[in-house]
Short mmCIF file of C-alpha atoms in Angstrom, two decimals:
data_model
loop_
_atom_site.label_atom_id
_atom_site.label_comp_id
_atom_site.label_asym_id
_atom_site.label_seq_id
_atom_site.Cartn_x
_atom_site.Cartn_y
_atom_site.Cartn_z
CA MET A 98 40.87 15.70 -10.01
CA ILE A 99 39.87 15.63 -6.36
CA ASP A 100 38.52 19.17 -6.57
CA ALA A 101 36.42 18.21 -9.58
CA ILE A 102 34.95 15.26 -7.68
CA MET A 103 34.24 17.29 -4.56
CA ASN A 104 32.56 20.03 -6.61
CA SER A 105 30.45 17.52 -8.51
CA PRO A 106 26.69 18.07 -8.06
CA TYR A 107 26.43 14.42 -7.03
CA VAL A 108 28.85 14.90 -4.14
CA LYS A 109 27.61 18.34 -3.10
CA SER A 110 24.12 16.96 -2.51
CA LEU A 111 25.32 14.28 -0.09
CA PRO A 112 25.16 16.29 3.19
CA PHE A 113 21.58 17.34 2.50
CA LEU A 114 20.49 13.86 1.45
CA TRP A 115 22.27 12.26 4.41
CA GLU A 116 20.10 14.28 6.79
CA GLY A 117 16.99 13.08 4.99
CA LEU A 118 18.19 9.48 4.92
CA GLN A 119 18.56 9.43 8.70
CA VAL A 120 14.95 10.58 9.10
CA THR A 121 13.74 8.04 6.53
CA VAL A 122 15.50 5.15 8.27
CA ALA A 123 14.35 6.28 11.73
CA ILE A 124 10.70 6.48 10.67
CA THR A 125 10.94 3.09 8.95
CA LEU A 126 12.57 1.26 11.87
CA ILE A 127 10.41 2.78 14.62
CA GLY A 128 7.25 2.43 12.55
CA LEU A 129 8.02 -1.19 11.65
CA PHE A 130 8.84 -2.09 15.24
CA LEU A 131 5.43 -0.79 16.33
CA GLY A 132 3.85 -2.28 13.22
CA MET A 133 5.17 -5.75 14.07
CA ILE A 134 3.59 -5.56 17.52
CA LEU A 135 0.34 -4.32 16.02
CA GLY A 136 0.54 -6.90 13.24
CA ALA A 137 1.02 -9.77 15.68
CA LEU A 138 -2.06 -8.64 17.59
CA ALA A 139 -4.03 -8.20 14.37
CA GLY A 140 -3.01 -11.55 12.93
CA LEU A 141 -3.78 -13.50 16.08
CA GLY A 142 -6.93 -11.42 16.56
CA LYS A 143 -8.22 -12.52 13.17
CA LEU A 144 -7.72 -16.11 14.26
CA SER A 145 -9.65 -15.54 17.49
CA LYS A 146 -12.77 -17.56 18.15
CA ILE A 147 -14.40 -14.47 19.69
CA LYS A 148 -16.41 -12.71 16.98
CA VAL A 149 -16.01 -9.20 18.40
CA ILE A 150 -12.22 -9.48 18.52
CA ARG A 151 -12.03 -11.11 15.10
CA GLY A 152 -14.40 -8.50 13.66
CA PHE A 153 -12.47 -5.56 15.11
CA TRP A 154 -9.14 -6.63 13.63
CA THR A 155 -10.74 -7.58 10.32
CA VAL A 156 -12.22 -4.08 9.98
CA TYR A 157 -8.88 -2.49 10.88
CA ILE A 158 -6.98 -4.54 8.32
CA GLU A 159 -9.48 -3.97 5.53
CA ILE A 160 -9.66 -0.19 6.12
CA ILE A 161 -5.89 0.24 6.17
CA ARG A 162 -5.24 -2.05 3.22
CA GLY A 163 -8.05 -0.42 1.25
CA THR A 164 -6.73 3.14 1.55
CA PRO A 165 -3.41 4.65 0.37
CA ILE A 166 -0.79 5.48 2.97
CA MET A 167 -0.68 9.10 1.79
CA ALA A 168 -4.37 9.49 2.63
CA GLN A 169 -3.76 7.91 6.02
CA ALA A 170 -0.88 10.30 6.76
CA LEU A 171 -2.92 13.32 5.68
CA PHE A 172 -5.85 12.19 7.81
CA ILE A 173 -3.67 11.76 10.89
CA TYR A 174 -1.83 15.06 10.37
CA PHE A 175 -4.69 17.31 9.30
CA GLY A 176 -7.85 15.38 10.21
CA LEU A 177 -6.64 14.81 13.76
CA SER A 178 -5.01 18.23 14.08
CA GLU A 179 -6.37 18.62 17.62
CA LEU A 180 -3.79 16.02 18.69
CA GLN A 181 -1.06 18.43 17.53
CA LEU A 182 1.19 15.66 16.23
CA ASN A 183 4.38 16.76 14.50
CA SER A 184 5.22 15.48 11.04
CA PHE A 185 7.80 12.92 12.25
CA THR A 186 5.37 11.36 14.73
CA THR A 187 2.67 11.31 12.09
CA GLY A 188 4.99 9.44 9.73
CA VAL A 189 5.83 6.86 12.39
CA ILE A 190 2.14 6.31 13.21
CA ALA A 191 1.23 6.00 9.52
CA ILE A 192 3.96 3.41 8.90
CA ALA A 193 2.99 1.50 12.06
CA LEU A 194 -0.70 1.39 11.16
CA ASN A 195 -0.06 0.55 7.52
CA ALA A 196 2.60 -2.08 8.15
CA GLY A 197 0.57 -3.50 11.03
CA ALA A 198 -2.32 -4.31 8.71
CA TYR A 199 -0.13 -6.12 6.19
CA ILE A 200 1.92 -7.86 8.86
CA GLY A 201 -1.36 -8.95 10.43
CA GLU A 202 -2.20 -10.84 7.26
CA ILE A 203 1.33 -12.25 7.15
CA VAL A 204 0.97 -13.53 10.72
CA ARG A 205 -2.50 -14.92 10.13
CA GLY A 206 -1.41 -16.71 6.96
CA ALA A 207 1.73 -18.14 8.55
CA VAL A 208 -0.08 -19.46 11.63
CA TYR A 209 -2.93 -20.80 9.52
CA SER A 210 -0.45 -22.63 7.27
CA ILE A 211 0.84 -24.79 10.13
CA ASP A 212 -0.73 -28.20 9.95
CA SER A 213 -3.52 -28.67 12.47
CA GLY A 214 -1.86 -31.91 13.52
CA GLN A 215 0.83 -29.83 15.22
CA THR A 216 -1.78 -28.24 17.46
CA GLU A 217 -3.38 -31.58 18.19
CA ALA A 218 0.04 -33.02 19.08
CA GLY A 219 0.66 -30.20 21.52
CA ARG A 220 -2.70 -30.64 23.18
CA SER A 221 -2.14 -34.39 23.43
CA LEU A 222 1.07 -33.66 25.36
CA GLY A 223 -0.96 -31.76 27.93
CA LEU A 224 -0.08 -28.25 26.73
CA THR A 225 -2.68 -25.52 26.96
CA GLU A 226 -3.82 -23.70 23.83
CA ARG A 227 -1.53 -20.77 24.66
CA GLN A 228 1.45 -23.03 25.34
CA THR A 229 0.85 -24.91 22.10
CA MET A 230 0.85 -21.61 20.20
CA ARG A 231 3.99 -20.38 21.97
CA TYR A 232 6.15 -23.47 21.84
CA ILE A 233 4.96 -25.38 18.77
CA VAL A 234 2.99 -23.28 16.29
CA TRP A 235 4.61 -19.85 16.62
CA PRO A 236 8.28 -20.92 16.09
CA GLN A 237 7.33 -22.73 12.88
CA ALA A 238 5.09 -19.91 11.71
CA PHE A 239 7.76 -17.29 12.36
CA LYS A 240 10.14 -19.00 9.95
CA ARG A 241 7.53 -18.67 7.24
CA MET A 242 7.03 -14.99 8.05
CA ILE A 243 10.64 -14.02 7.36
CA PRO A 244 10.45 -13.59 3.55
CA PRO A 245 7.25 -11.47 3.54
CA LEU A 246 8.49 -9.46 6.55
CA GLY A 247 11.61 -8.64 4.57
CA ASN A 248 9.44 -7.47 1.70
CA GLN A 249 7.42 -5.35 4.11
CA PHE A 250 10.58 -3.61 5.31
CA VAL A 251 11.41 -2.58 1.75
CA ILE A 252 7.83 -1.46 1.09
CA SER A 253 7.66 0.59 4.28
CA LEU A 254 11.02 2.19 3.55
CA LYS A 255 9.79 3.32 0.15
CA ASP A 256 6.40 4.38 1.55
CA THR A 257 8.12 7.06 3.64
CA SER A 258 8.71 8.97 0.40
CA VAL A 259 5.10 10.20 0.43
CA PHE A 260 5.52 11.92 3.80
CA SER A 261 7.14 14.92 2.17
CA VAL A 262 3.55 16.14 1.64
CA ILE A 263 3.32 16.76 5.40
CA ALA A 264 6.82 18.30 5.52
CA VAL A 265 8.66 15.33 6.98
CA SER A 266 12.36 16.06 6.35
CA ASP A 267 12.93 12.66 4.80
CA LEU A 268 15.12 11.78 1.84
CA ILE A 269 12.62 12.96 -0.79
CA TYR A 270 11.85 16.21 1.05
CA GLN A 271 15.53 17.06 1.40
CA ALA A 272 16.11 16.22 -2.27
CA ARG A 273 13.31 18.56 -3.34
CA GLN A 274 14.62 21.35 -1.18
CA TYR A 275 18.10 20.89 -2.61
CA TYR A 276 17.27 20.71 -6.32
CA ASN A 277 14.76 23.56 -6.05
CA ALA A 278 17.65 25.71 -4.85
CA THR A 279 20.32 24.39 -7.23
CA PHE A 280 18.24 23.23 -10.24
CA GLU A 281 20.24 20.01 -10.29
CA GLN A 282 17.25 17.69 -10.44
CA PHE A 283 18.81 14.82 -12.38
CA GLU A 284 21.96 14.51 -10.29
CA THR A 285 20.06 14.81 -7.02
CA LEU A 286 17.48 12.19 -7.94
CA VAL A 287 20.22 9.80 -9.08
CA MET A 288 21.74 10.05 -5.62
CA VAL A 289 18.32 9.55 -4.00
CA CYS A 290 17.86 6.31 -5.92
CA LEU A 291 21.36 5.17 -4.96
CA PHE A 292 20.63 5.84 -1.29
CA TYR A 293 17.50 3.70 -1.43
CA LEU A 294 19.36 0.91 -3.23
CA ILE A 295 22.23 1.03 -0.73
CA ILE A 296 19.70 0.14 1.98
CA THR A 297 17.33 -2.21 0.17
CA ILE A 298 19.85 -4.43 -1.66
CA PRO A 299 21.97 -5.38 1.40
CA ALA A 300 18.76 -5.86 3.41
CA ALA A 301 17.42 -8.25 0.77
CA LEU A 302 20.70 -10.19 0.63
CA TYR A 303 20.84 -10.44 4.43
CA LEU A 304 17.28 -11.74 4.59
CA ARG A 305 18.02 -14.36 1.96
CA ARG A 306 20.97 -15.48 4.05
CA ILE A 307 18.71 -15.83 7.09
CA GLU A 308 16.18 -17.78 5.01
CA ARG A 309 18.85 -20.24 3.91
CA LYS A 310 20.11 -20.70 7.48
CA MET A 311 16.60 -21.34 8.78
CA ASP A 312 15.65 -23.46 5.76
CA VAL A 313 12.56 -21.35 5.08
#
């Protein structure tokens, strides 16, 4: 019985898929971390009263949101070949740029949704514009960002699947390599889907728990 399980095509694919999963998660987490920084800058930049700053971030967001992530990855990897970026770094940059644009809109929308009376109250207390943003507006806005940020994590995780076109050894790339050698496409792809679900479902449940605690 145990031998039959261990020799199952589902189980035999695990070591290969595990290697790919580690790469997928690493690209997602590093890319999202950078994307959140970029997104915060983009979102606040779009709210800037300075036209040049607002215009710059608006152009960035529209270009990234208007083009597919696969095209962005190919452009970075092949179009900017003089930079000699490896496939892993390219994937991280593509996720960061892509997520940054969407997170920028999340930040802008969350900050914009805070009632203007909150800002006026902060200013009436003698706080500067920056202090009002930091201590009054931003904490309230951040609570409203949690649900869409959770969605962005799931989207970015799944977006890494396109990076196999630039030979990133992610989950999809490893799966292709494995089933091309063993011809066990169905079993391998079932395990790929399970791996994605093992990450996305607990992440979604955890985020819902945070939402309830923070009364989002």
